[in-house]
C-alpha cells in the first residue's frame, strides 16, 4: 500500500489546509491536460488526496487500514452494495457512496488574433503577445478561501456532496442521491472567501507571452499553445491558447501561395532599348534585366526569393510583372521625335492586331477584297 503522506509530500500531522494546498500544487503539475504521460502519478495523487482529505478515511488509514472504505479485511459485501448502487444510486441501508465534486476544473481554451507583417510571415520571427486571461489567485493560491481559513464541511450533506431522498415506489421505499443544494455538490462551503478572487480561485490578469511565429504561415493559420489558456475555477489546470494569424497587406508585394508577386513599371524607352533596373526585396536589392523590346505584362522570375514553405526550408519564387509605361505628356520636341520614329517604322497608320489567329484571318479577308 502506498504512503499517501509521502505521495503528497506532507507530514503525517499535516492540517487539512496543508493537504489541500499540496494536492493543488501537484495536480497543476501532473494533470494529463497539462503534462501528458503522467496519468498514473496523477491518479496516485488523487487517491491519496481523496483518503487524507476525508477525516473518517484518514483515521482508518492511520490505524493501518486502506482508507478506501473496504475496512481491514476488505469484505464489506462490496459486490452486492455496488450492484444496489448501480440501480438505485445509493448503497445498502441508504448509505450513499457518491464522492463530492471537485472545485478544480480545467480552464477554457482561448482564441486571440495576432497581426503580423508579410516579412514576418515569409521568414518567421518571435512576437510578444499581450493577453488578458484568468490566472491563479496569488492571495489564496487558488484555494478560494481567505488566507488563514479553509472551506468548511457542509452541515447538510456532511461532506458527501449529495443528500439522500426517500421515495415510495411499487417496490417499496427507495433511497436516491441528489446533489446537495447547500454546497453545490462540493461537500464543503467557503464561508469566508478570498477578497481578491471572491472564492473563485482565479483572477483576471494581463501578461506578456513571447510566441515563435513559424516561417511560411499564412492568413488564417492557427497556432496552438498548450496550457497557456485560462486557469480553471478553483485554480484548476489551464486550457489551451490559440493564436489566429492575420497578415497585414504589404504596399509592394502580395502572397500567391509560396510565391511573392509585385508590379515593376519601366519607361517605354527602357523597354524598347533594354535596361537594368533595381528592385528592393526582402532579401536586399535585386537587379532586373530588361531585354530590348520587352513587352508589357512580361513576368520575370527570381527563383528562391518567395515565401518560405511552411514546415520546410525551401522557398517559392519572386514573380515580377513588368508594366511598360506609355508617356501621356509630350513636349513639341518629344512629339516630333516620336513622329519621326513612327514614320521610320511605317507606323503612321498602324494596323491593330488582335492575336495571331485574328491577324491571319483579317489578312486573308483584306487580300480577298484587294484581289477584286
PDB file of N, CA, C and O in Angstrom, residues 85-159:
ATOM      1  N   UNK A  85     -26.164   0.015  -5.733  1.00  0.00           N
ATOM      2  CA  UNK A  85     -25.908   1.424  -6.054  1.00  0.00           C
ATOM      3  C   UNK A  85     -26.076   1.685  -7.545  1.00  0.00           C
ATOM      4  O   UNK A  85     -26.538   2.747  -7.952  1.00  0.00           O
ATOM      5  N   UNK A  86     -25.696   0.720  -8.371  1.00  0.00           N
ATOM      6  CA  UNK A  86     -25.827   0.888  -9.816  1.00  0.00           C
ATOM      7  C   UNK A  86     -27.263   1.135 -10.213  1.00  0.00           C
ATOM      8  O   UNK A  86     -27.569   1.962 -11.078  1.00  0.00           O
ATOM      9  N   UNK A  87     -28.200   0.410  -9.568  1.00  0.00           N
ATOM     10  CA  UNK A  87     -29.613   0.524  -9.947  1.00  0.00           C
ATOM     11  C   UNK A  87     -30.327   1.673  -9.233  1.00  0.00           C
ATOM     12  O   UNK A  87     -31.179   2.340  -9.817  1.00  0.00           O
ATOM     13  N   UNK A  88     -29.993   1.938  -7.986  1.00  0.00           N
ATOM     14  CA  UNK A  88     -30.790   2.870  -7.194  1.00  0.00           C
ATOM     15  C   UNK A  88     -30.024   4.100  -6.714  1.00  0.00           C
ATOM     16  O   UNK A  88     -30.592   4.973  -6.089  1.00  0.00           O
ATOM     17  N   UNK A  89     -28.716   4.198  -7.021  1.00  0.00           N
ATOM     18  CA  UNK A  89     -27.964   5.397  -6.688  1.00  0.00           C
ATOM     19  C   UNK A  89     -27.557   5.491  -5.247  1.00  0.00           C
ATOM     20  O   UNK A  89     -26.938   6.457  -4.840  1.00  0.00           O
ATOM     21  N   UNK A  90     -27.861   4.537  -4.423  1.00  0.00           N
ATOM     22  CA  UNK A  90     -27.478   4.570  -3.008  1.00  0.00           C
ATOM     23  C   UNK A  90     -26.985   3.221  -2.580  1.00  0.00           C
ATOM     24  O   UNK A  90     -27.288   2.203  -3.194  1.00  0.00           O
ATOM     25  N   UNK A  91     -26.227   3.194  -1.496  1.00  0.00           N
ATOM     26  CA  UNK A  91     -25.702   1.925  -1.027  1.00  0.00           C
ATOM     27  C   UNK A  91     -26.697   1.222  -0.141  1.00  0.00           C
ATOM     28  O   UNK A  91     -27.823   1.647   0.063  1.00  0.00           O
ATOM     29  N   UNK A  92     -26.317   0.086   0.453  1.00  0.00           N
ATOM     30  CA  UNK A  92     -27.188  -0.672   1.339  1.00  0.00           C
ATOM     31  C   UNK A  92     -27.459   0.145   2.598  1.00  0.00           C
ATOM     32  O   UNK A  92     -26.601   0.856   3.105  1.00  0.00           O
ATOM     33  N   UNK A  93     -28.681   0.053   3.059  1.00  0.00           N
ATOM     34  CA  UNK A  93     -29.031   0.756   4.272  1.00  0.00           C
ATOM     35  C   UNK A  93     -29.134   2.250   4.047  1.00  0.00           C
ATOM     36  O   UNK A  93     -29.132   3.012   4.996  1.00  0.00           O
ATOM     37  N   UNK A  94     -29.179   2.677   2.781  1.00  0.00           N
ATOM     38  CA  UNK A  94     -29.298   4.099   2.467  1.00  0.00           C
ATOM     39  C   UNK A  94     -27.984   4.838   2.553  1.00  0.00           C
ATOM     40  O   UNK A  94     -27.959   6.055   2.489  1.00  0.00           O
ATOM     41  N   UNK A  95     -26.862   4.146   2.690  1.00  0.00           N
ATOM     42  CA  UNK A  95     -25.576   4.822   2.813  1.00  0.00           C
ATOM     43  C   UNK A  95     -25.017   5.098   1.421  1.00  0.00           C
ATOM     44  O   UNK A  95     -24.510   4.205   0.765  1.00  0.00           O
ATOM     45  N   UNK A  96     -25.145   6.331   0.934  1.00  0.00           N
ATOM     46  CA  UNK A  96     -24.692   6.689  -0.407  1.00  0.00           C
ATOM     47  C   UNK A  96     -23.185   6.571  -0.528  1.00  0.00           C
ATOM     48  O   UNK A  96     -22.451   6.816   0.421  1.00  0.00           O
ATOM     49  N   UNK A  97     -22.711   6.240  -1.731  1.00  0.00           N
ATOM     50  CA  UNK A  97     -21.283   6.058  -1.942  1.00  0.00           C
ATOM     51  C   UNK A  97     -20.756   7.039  -2.983  1.00  0.00           C
ATOM     52  O   UNK A  97     -19.790   6.774  -3.661  1.00  0.00           O
ATOM     53  N   UNK A  98     -21.469   8.156  -3.148  1.00  0.00           N
ATOM     54  CA  UNK A  98     -21.006   9.153  -4.101  1.00  0.00           C
ATOM     55  C   UNK A  98     -19.862   9.958  -3.522  1.00  0.00           C
ATOM     56  O   UNK A  98     -19.682  10.016  -2.308  1.00  0.00           O
ATOM     57  N   UNK A  99     -19.084  10.580  -4.398  1.00  0.00           N
ATOM     58  CA  UNK A  99     -17.971  11.412  -3.985  1.00  0.00           C
ATOM     59  C   UNK A  99     -18.301  12.876  -4.259  1.00  0.00           C
ATOM     60  O   UNK A  99     -18.950  13.190  -5.256  1.00  0.00           O
ATOM     61  N   UNK A 100     -17.886  13.791  -3.400  1.00  0.00           N
ATOM     62  CA  UNK A 100     -18.148  15.210  -3.653  1.00  0.00           C
ATOM     63  C   UNK A 100     -17.423  15.682  -4.904  1.00  0.00           C
ATOM     64  O   UNK A 100     -16.355  15.172  -5.254  1.00  0.00           O
ATOM     65  N   UNK A 101     -18.012  16.664  -5.579  1.00  0.00           N
ATOM     66  CA  UNK A 101     -17.403  17.211  -6.785  1.00  0.00           C
ATOM     67  C   UNK A 101     -16.183  18.044  -6.419  1.00  0.00           C
ATOM     68  O   UNK A 101     -16.115  18.649  -5.354  1.00  0.00           O
ATOM     69  N   UNK A 102     -15.211  18.050  -7.310  1.00  0.00           N
ATOM     70  CA  UNK A 102     -14.011  18.845  -7.075  1.00  0.00           C
ATOM     71  C   UNK A 102     -14.252  20.287  -7.499  1.00  0.00           C
ATOM     72  O   UNK A 102     -14.891  20.554  -8.516  1.00  0.00           O
ATOM     73  N   UNK A 103     -13.734  21.223  -6.732  1.00  0.00           N
ATOM     74  CA  UNK A 103     -13.844  22.632  -7.106  1.00  0.00           C
ATOM     75  C   UNK A 103     -12.894  22.966  -8.260  1.00  0.00           C
ATOM     76  O   UNK A 103     -13.058  23.971  -8.935  1.00  0.00           O
ATOM     77  N   UNK A 104     -11.899  22.137  -8.441  1.00  0.00           N
ATOM     78  CA  UNK A 104     -10.955  22.358  -9.531  1.00  0.00           C
ATOM     79  C   UNK A 104     -11.520  21.830 -10.846  1.00  0.00           C
ATOM     80  O   UNK A 104     -11.918  20.672 -10.937  1.00  0.00           O
ATOM     81  N   UNK A 105     -11.552  22.680 -11.836  1.00  0.00           N
ATOM     82  CA  UNK A 105     -11.977  22.266 -13.178  1.00  0.00           C
ATOM     83  C   UNK A 105     -11.017  22.868 -14.195  1.00  0.00           C
ATOM     84  O   UNK A 105     -10.436  23.939 -13.973  1.00  0.00           O
ATOM     85  N   UNK A 106     -10.890  22.181 -15.313  1.00  0.00           N
ATOM     86  CA  UNK A 106      -9.990  22.663 -16.367  1.00  0.00           C
ATOM     87  C   UNK A 106     -10.510  23.982 -16.931  1.00  0.00           C
ATOM     88  O   UNK A 106     -11.703  24.169 -17.126  1.00  0.00           O
ATOM     89  N   UNK A 107      -9.606  24.893 -17.199  1.00  0.00           N
ATOM     90  CA  UNK A 107      -9.973  26.186 -17.749  1.00  0.00           C
ATOM     91  C   UNK A 107     -10.367  26.099 -19.215  1.00  0.00           C
ATOM     92  O   UNK A 107     -10.088  25.113 -19.906  1.00  0.00           O
ATOM     93  N   UNK A 108     -10.987  27.147 -19.690  1.00  0.00           N
ATOM     94  CA  UNK A 108     -11.431  27.195 -21.083  1.00  0.00           C
ATOM     95  C   UNK A 108     -10.260  27.512 -22.015  1.00  0.00           C
ATOM     96  O   UNK A 108      -9.291  28.163 -21.637  1.00  0.00           O
ATOM     97  N   UNK A 109     -10.389  27.048 -23.258  1.00  0.00           N
ATOM     98  CA  UNK A 109      -9.438  27.444 -24.283  1.00  0.00           C
ATOM     99  C   UNK A 109      -9.707  28.900 -24.666  1.00  0.00           C
ATOM    100  O   UNK A 109     -10.827  29.397 -24.540  1.00  0.00           O
ATOM    101  N   UNK A 110      -8.685  29.582 -25.127  1.00  0.00           N
ATOM    102  CA  UNK A 110      -8.809  30.984 -25.515  1.00  0.00           C
ATOM    103  C   UNK A 110      -8.317  31.159 -26.946  1.00  0.00           C
ATOM    104  O   UNK A 110      -7.422  30.430 -27.406  1.00  0.00           O
ATOM    105  N   UNK A 111      -8.916  32.112 -27.656  1.00  0.00           N
ATOM    106  CA  UNK A 111      -8.536  32.417 -29.039  1.00  0.00           C
ATOM    107  C   UNK A 111      -8.325  33.912 -29.161  1.00  0.00           C
ATOM    108  O   UNK A 111      -9.206  34.699 -28.830  1.00  0.00           O
ATOM    109  N   UNK A 112      -7.138  34.303 -29.628  1.00  0.00           N
ATOM    110  CA  UNK A 112      -6.867  35.713 -29.868  1.00  0.00           C
ATOM    111  C   UNK A 112      -6.280  35.872 -31.264  1.00  0.00           C
ATOM    112  O   UNK A 112      -5.707  34.937 -31.833  1.00  0.00           O
ATOM    113  N   UNK A 113      -6.443  37.060 -31.825  1.00  0.00           N
ATOM    114  CA  UNK A 113      -5.958  37.358 -33.171  1.00  0.00           C
ATOM    115  C   UNK A 113      -4.632  38.112 -33.073  1.00  0.00           C
ATOM    116  O   UNK A 113      -4.506  39.049 -32.287  1.00  0.00           O
ATOM    117  N   UNK A 114      -3.665  37.687 -33.873  1.00  0.00           N
ATOM    118  CA  UNK A 114      -2.346  38.301 -33.867  1.00  0.00           C
ATOM    119  C   UNK A 114      -2.036  38.816 -35.268  1.00  0.00           C
ATOM    120  O   UNK A 114      -2.086  38.053 -36.236  1.00  0.00           O
ATOM    121  N   UNK A 115      -1.737  40.097 -35.382  1.00  0.00           N
ATOM    122  CA  UNK A 115      -1.388  40.681 -36.669  1.00  0.00           C
ATOM    123  C   UNK A 115       0.125  40.679 -36.858  1.00  0.00           C
ATOM    124  O   UNK A 115       0.870  41.057 -35.955  1.00  0.00           O
ATOM    125  N   UNK A 116       0.559  40.235 -38.036  1.00  0.00           N
ATOM    126  CA  UNK A 116       1.982  40.244 -38.375  1.00  0.00           C
ATOM    127  C   UNK A 116       2.133  40.843 -39.766  1.00  0.00           C
ATOM    128  O   UNK A 116       1.185  40.861 -40.556  1.00  0.00           O
ATOM    129  N   UNK A 117       3.328  41.332 -40.080  1.00  0.00           N
ATOM    130  CA  UNK A 117       3.561  41.853 -41.424  1.00  0.00           C
ATOM    131  C   UNK A 117       3.975  40.713 -42.354  1.00  0.00           C
ATOM    132  O   UNK A 117       4.257  39.594 -41.915  1.00  0.00           O
ATOM    133  N   UNK A 118       4.010  41.016 -43.651  1.00  0.00           N
ATOM    134  CA  UNK A 118       4.292  39.981 -44.648  1.00  0.00           C
ATOM    135  C   UNK A 118       5.703  39.427 -44.491  1.00  0.00           C
ATOM    136  O   UNK A 118       5.933  38.222 -44.685  1.00  0.00           O
ATOM    137  N   UNK A 119       6.653  40.270 -44.129  1.00  0.00           N
ATOM    138  CA  UNK A 119       8.030  39.805 -43.980  1.00  0.00           C
ATOM    139  C   UNK A 119       8.143  38.777 -42.856  1.00  0.00           C
ATOM    140  O   UNK A 119       8.875  37.789 -42.967  1.00  0.00           O
ATOM    141  N   UNK A 120       7.413  38.992 -41.753  1.00  0.00           N
ATOM    142  CA  UNK A 120       7.405  38.010 -40.663  1.00  0.00           C
ATOM    143  C   UNK A 120       6.789  36.698 -41.122  1.00  0.00           C
ATOM    144  O   UNK A 120       7.253  35.614 -40.753  1.00  0.00           O
ATOM    145  N   UNK A 121       5.726  36.786 -41.946  1.00  0.00           N
ATOM    146  CA  UNK A 121       5.104  35.567 -42.467  1.00  0.00           C
ATOM    147  C   UNK A 121       6.063  34.801 -43.366  1.00  0.00           C
ATOM    148  O   UNK A 121       6.039  33.569 -43.417  1.00  0.00           O
ATOM    149  N   UNK A 122       6.930  35.514 -44.078  1.00  0.00           N
ATOM    150  CA  UNK A 122       7.869  34.867 -45.003  1.00  0.00           C
ATOM    151  C   UNK A 122       9.004  34.183 -44.254  1.00  0.00           C
ATOM    152  O   UNK A 122       9.345  33.027 -44.532  1.00  0.00           O
ATOM    153  N   UNK A 123       9.584  34.889 -43.281  1.00  0.00           N
ATOM    154  CA  UNK A 123      10.786  34.371 -42.617  1.00  0.00           C
ATOM    155  C   UNK A 123      10.529  33.835 -41.213  1.00  0.00           C
ATOM    156  O   UNK A 123      11.361  33.109 -40.672  1.00  0.00           O
ATOM    157  N   UNK A 124       9.388  34.177 -40.585  1.00  0.00           N
ATOM    158  CA  UNK A 124       9.153  33.792 -39.196  1.00  0.00           C
ATOM    159  C   UNK A 124       9.881  34.724 -38.248  1.00  0.00           C
ATOM    160  O   UNK A 124      10.857  35.379 -38.618  1.00  0.00           O
ATOM    161  N   UNK A 125       9.426  34.779 -37.008  1.00  0.00           N
ATOM    162  CA  UNK A 125      10.048  35.656 -36.012  1.00  0.00           C
ATOM    163  C   UNK A 125       9.405  35.364 -34.658  1.00  0.00           C
ATOM    164  O   UNK A 125       8.460  34.581 -34.563  1.00  0.00           O
ATOM    165  N   UNK A 126       9.923  35.995 -33.617  1.00  0.00           N
ATOM    166  CA  UNK A 126       9.335  35.890 -32.290  1.00  0.00           C
ATOM    167  C   UNK A 126       8.566  37.171 -31.994  1.00  0.00           C
ATOM    168  O   UNK A 126       9.141  38.261 -32.045  1.00  0.00           O
ATOM    169  N   UNK A 127       7.283  37.027 -31.726  1.00  0.00           N
ATOM    170  CA  UNK A 127       6.422  38.161 -31.436  1.00  0.00           C
ATOM    171  C   UNK A 127       6.007  38.102 -29.958  1.00  0.00           C
ATOM    172  O   UNK A 127       5.782  37.017 -29.407  1.00  0.00           O
ATOM    173  N   UNK A 128       5.903  39.249 -29.331  1.00  0.00           N
ATOM    174  CA  UNK A 128       5.416  39.334 -27.955  1.00  0.00           C
ATOM    175  C   UNK A 128       3.934  39.661 -27.990  1.00  0.00           C
ATOM    176  O   UNK A 128       3.533  40.688 -28.537  1.00  0.00           O
ATOM    177  N   UNK A 129       3.133  38.764 -27.418  1.00  0.00           N
ATOM    178  CA  UNK A 129       1.681  38.908 -27.437  1.00  0.00           C
ATOM    179  C   UNK A 129       1.200  39.308 -26.049  1.00  0.00           C
ATOM    180  O   UNK A 129       1.596  38.698 -25.047  1.00  0.00           O
ATOM    181  N   UNK A 130       0.364  40.324 -25.987  1.00  0.00           N
ATOM    182  CA  UNK A 130      -0.233  40.750 -24.724  1.00  0.00           C
ATOM    183  C   UNK A 130      -1.617  40.111 -24.604  1.00  0.00           C
ATOM    184  O   UNK A 130      -2.464  40.294 -25.484  1.00  0.00           O
ATOM    185  N   UNK A 131      -1.830  39.345 -23.538  1.00  0.00           N
ATOM    186  CA  UNK A 131      -3.109  38.666 -23.369  1.00  0.00           C
ATOM    187  C   UNK A 131      -3.679  38.975 -21.984  1.00  0.00           C
ATOM    188  O   UNK A 131      -2.933  39.177 -21.028  1.00  0.00           O
ATOM    189  N   UNK A 132      -4.988  39.018 -21.904  1.00  0.00           N
ATOM    190  CA  UNK A 132      -5.698  39.173 -20.634  1.00  0.00           C
ATOM    191  C   UNK A 132      -6.471  37.881 -20.405  1.00  0.00           C
ATOM    192  O   UNK A 132      -7.338  37.511 -21.203  1.00  0.00           O
ATOM    193  N   UNK A 133      -6.150  37.179 -19.344  1.00  0.00           N
ATOM    194  CA  UNK A 133      -6.750  35.869 -19.114  1.00  0.00           C
ATOM    195  C   UNK A 133      -6.862  35.604 -17.622  1.00  0.00           C
ATOM    196  O   UNK A 133      -6.485  36.431 -16.800  1.00  0.00           O
ATOM    197  N   UNK A 134      -7.402  34.443 -17.273  1.00  0.00           N
ATOM    198  CA  UNK A 134      -7.561  34.062 -15.863  1.00  0.00           C
ATOM    199  C   UNK A 134      -6.277  33.402 -15.361  1.00  0.00           C
ATOM    200  O   UNK A 134      -5.779  32.462 -15.980  1.00  0.00           O
ATOM    201  N   UNK A 135      -5.771  33.927 -14.251  1.00  0.00           N
ATOM    202  CA  UNK A 135      -4.568  33.392 -13.618  1.00  0.00           C
ATOM    203  C   UNK A 135      -4.916  32.908 -12.209  1.00  0.00           C
ATOM    204  O   UNK A 135      -5.919  33.324 -11.621  1.00  0.00           O
ATOM    205  N   UNK A 136      -4.070  32.013 -11.670  1.00  0.00           N
ATOM    206  CA  UNK A 136      -4.271  31.544 -10.293  1.00  0.00           C
ATOM    207  C   UNK A 136      -4.170  32.733  -9.340  1.00  0.00           C
ATOM    208  O   UNK A 136      -3.249  33.552  -9.444  1.00  0.00           O
ATOM    209  N   UNK A 137      -5.110  32.826  -8.448  1.00  0.00           N
ATOM    210  CA  UNK A 137      -5.115  33.928  -7.469  1.00  0.00           C
ATOM    211  C   UNK A 137      -3.887  33.809  -6.576  1.00  0.00           C
ATOM    212  O   UNK A 137      -3.670  32.777  -5.935  1.00  0.00           O
ATOM    213  N   UNK A 138      -3.083  34.864  -6.555  1.00  0.00           N
ATOM    214  CA  UNK A 138      -1.870  34.834  -5.746  1.00  0.00           C
ATOM    215  C   UNK A 138      -2.130  35.006  -4.260  1.00  0.00           C
ATOM    216  O   UNK A 138      -1.272  34.675  -3.438  1.00  0.00           O
ATOM    217  N   UNK A 139      -3.310  35.484  -3.910  1.00  0.00           N
ATOM    218  CA  UNK A 139      -3.623  35.692  -2.489  1.00  0.00           C
ATOM    219  C   UNK A 139      -3.950  34.380  -1.794  1.00  0.00           C
ATOM    220  O   UNK A 139      -3.464  34.098  -0.692  1.00  0.00           O
ATOM    221  N   UNK A 140      -4.787  33.561  -2.427  1.00  0.00           N
ATOM    222  CA  UNK A 140      -5.214  32.302  -1.788  1.00  0.00           C
ATOM    223  C   UNK A 140      -4.613  31.076  -2.455  1.00  0.00           C
ATOM    224  O   UNK A 140      -4.939  29.945  -2.070  1.00  0.00           O
ATOM    225  N   UNK A 141      -3.768  31.282  -3.478  1.00  0.00           N
ATOM    226  CA  UNK A 141      -3.133  30.171  -4.190  1.00  0.00           C
ATOM    227  C   UNK A 141      -4.165  29.239  -4.817  1.00  0.00           C
ATOM    228  O   UNK A 141      -3.975  28.024  -4.903  1.00  0.00           O
ATOM    229  N   UNK A 142      -5.293  29.816  -5.266  1.00  0.00           N
ATOM    230  CA  UNK A 142      -6.316  29.026  -5.930  1.00  0.00           C
ATOM    231  C   UNK A 142      -7.279  28.332  -5.004  1.00  0.00           C
ATOM    232  O   UNK A 142      -8.214  27.676  -5.457  1.00  0.00           O
ATOM    233  N   UNK A 143      -7.075  28.465  -3.690  1.00  0.00           N
ATOM    234  CA  UNK A 143      -7.930  27.773  -2.724  1.00  0.00           C
ATOM    235  C   UNK A 143      -9.340  28.370  -2.670  1.00  0.00           C
ATOM    236  O   UNK A 143     -10.321  27.670  -2.457  1.00  0.00           O
ATOM    237  N   UNK A 144      -9.451  29.676  -2.885  1.00  0.00           N
ATOM    238  CA  UNK A 144     -10.752  30.335  -2.854  1.00  0.00           C
ATOM    239  C   UNK A 144     -11.124  30.892  -1.498  1.00  0.00           C
ATOM    240  O   UNK A 144     -12.000  31.746  -1.394  1.00  0.00           O
ATOM    241  N   UNK A 145     -10.470  30.411  -0.429  1.00  0.00           N
ATOM    242  CA  UNK A 145     -10.769  30.879   0.926  1.00  0.00           C
ATOM    243  C   UNK A 145      -9.766  31.941   1.350  1.00  0.00           C
ATOM    244  O   UNK A 145      -8.624  31.954   0.894  1.00  0.00           O
ATOM    245  N   UNK A 146     -10.200  32.834   2.210  1.00  0.00           N
ATOM    246  CA  UNK A 146      -9.306  33.872   2.719  1.00  0.00           C
ATOM    247  C   UNK A 146      -8.126  33.212   3.427  1.00  0.00           C
ATOM    248  O   UNK A 146      -8.293  32.226   4.147  1.00  0.00           O
ATOM    249  N   UNK A 147      -6.903  33.712   3.184  1.00  0.00           N
ATOM    250  CA  UNK A 147      -5.728  33.117   3.845  1.00  0.00           C
ATOM    251  C   UNK A 147      -5.927  32.986   5.349  1.00  0.00           C
ATOM    252  O   UNK A 147      -6.433  33.900   6.017  1.00  0.00           O
ATOM    253  N   UNK A 148      -5.557  31.845   5.871  1.00  0.00           N
ATOM    254  CA  UNK A 148      -5.751  31.557   7.293  1.00  0.00           C
ATOM    255  C   UNK A 148      -7.030  30.813   7.579  1.00  0.00           C
ATOM    256  O   UNK A 148      -7.255  30.362   8.697  1.00  0.00           O
ATOM    257  N   UNK A 149      -7.898  30.699   6.570  1.00  0.00           N
ATOM    258  CA  UNK A 149      -9.148  29.953   6.727  1.00  0.00           C
ATOM    259  C   UNK A 149      -9.200  28.857   5.672  1.00  0.00           C
ATOM    260  O   UNK A 149      -8.346  28.776   4.793  1.00  0.00           O
ATOM    261  N   UNK A 150     -10.190  28.014   5.763  1.00  0.00           N
ATOM    262  CA  UNK A 150     -10.391  26.956   4.774  1.00  0.00           C
ATOM    263  C   UNK A 150     -11.880  26.682   4.629  1.00  0.00           C
ATOM    264  O   UNK A 150     -12.694  27.138   5.440  1.00  0.00           O
ATOM    265  N   UNK A 151     -12.213  25.981   3.570  1.00  0.00           N
ATOM    266  CA  UNK A 151     -13.619  25.634   3.353  1.00  0.00           C
ATOM    267  C   UNK A 151     -14.116  24.736   4.480  1.00  0.00           C
ATOM    268  O   UNK A 151     -13.401  23.860   4.965  1.00  0.00           O
ATOM    269  N   UNK A 152     -15.365  24.956   4.893  1.00  0.00           N
ATOM    270  CA  UNK A 152     -15.955  24.182   5.981  1.00  0.00           C
ATOM    271  C   UNK A 152     -16.800  23.038   5.429  1.00  0.00           C
ATOM    272  O   UNK A 152     -17.435  23.176   4.376  1.00  0.00           O
ATOM    273  N   UNK A 153     -16.786  21.929   6.144  1.00  0.00           N
ATOM    274  CA  UNK A 153     -17.620  20.793   5.736  1.00  0.00           C
ATOM    275  C   UNK A 153     -19.095  21.185   5.763  1.00  0.00           C
ATOM    276  O   UNK A 153     -19.560  21.812   6.720  1.00  0.00           O
ATOM    277  N   UNK A 154     -19.797  20.830   4.702  1.00  0.00           N
ATOM    278  CA  UNK A 154     -21.213  21.184   4.595  1.00  0.00           C
ATOM    279  C   UNK A 154     -22.002  20.521   5.731  1.00  0.00           C
ATOM    280  O   UNK A 154     -21.888  19.308   5.958  1.00  0.00           O
ATOM    281  N   UNK A 155     -22.804  21.320   6.411  1.00  0.00           N
ATOM    282  CA  UNK A 155     -23.581  20.797   7.546  1.00  0.00           C
ATOM    283  C   UNK A 155     -24.786  19.982   7.094  1.00  0.00           C
ATOM    284  O   UNK A 155     -25.344  19.220   7.887  1.00  0.00           O
ATOM    285  N   UNK A 156     -25.160  20.114   5.830  1.00  0.00           N
ATOM    286  CA  UNK A 156     -26.341  19.394   5.351  1.00  0.00           C
ATOM    287  C   UNK A 156     -25.982  18.011   4.824  1.00  0.00           C
ATOM    288  O   UNK A 156     -26.642  17.021   5.145  1.00  0.00           O
ATOM    289  N   UNK A 157     -24.935  17.935   4.008  1.00  0.00           N
ATOM    290  CA  UNK A 157     -24.567  16.630   3.426  1.00  0.00           C
ATOM    291  C   UNK A 157     -23.386  15.998   4.138  1.00  0.00           C
ATOM    292  O   UNK A 157     -22.980  14.883   3.784  1.00  0.00           O
ATOM    293  N   UNK A 158     -22.797  16.723   5.106  1.00  0.00           N
ATOM    294  CA  UNK A 158     -21.674  16.209   5.903  1.00  0.00           C
ATOM    295  C   UNK A 158     -20.473  15.828   5.043  1.00  0.00           C
ATOM    296  O   UNK A 158     -19.790  14.841   5.313  1.00  0.00           O
ATOM    297  N   UNK A 159     -20.244  16.606   3.970  1.00  0.00           N
ATOM    298  CA  UNK A 159     -19.049  16.413   3.162  1.00  0.00           C
ATOM    299  C   UNK A 159     -19.192  15.458   1.998  1.00  0.00           C
ATOM    300  O   UNK A 159     -18.248  15.269   1.230  1.00  0.00           O
TER     301      UNK A 159
END
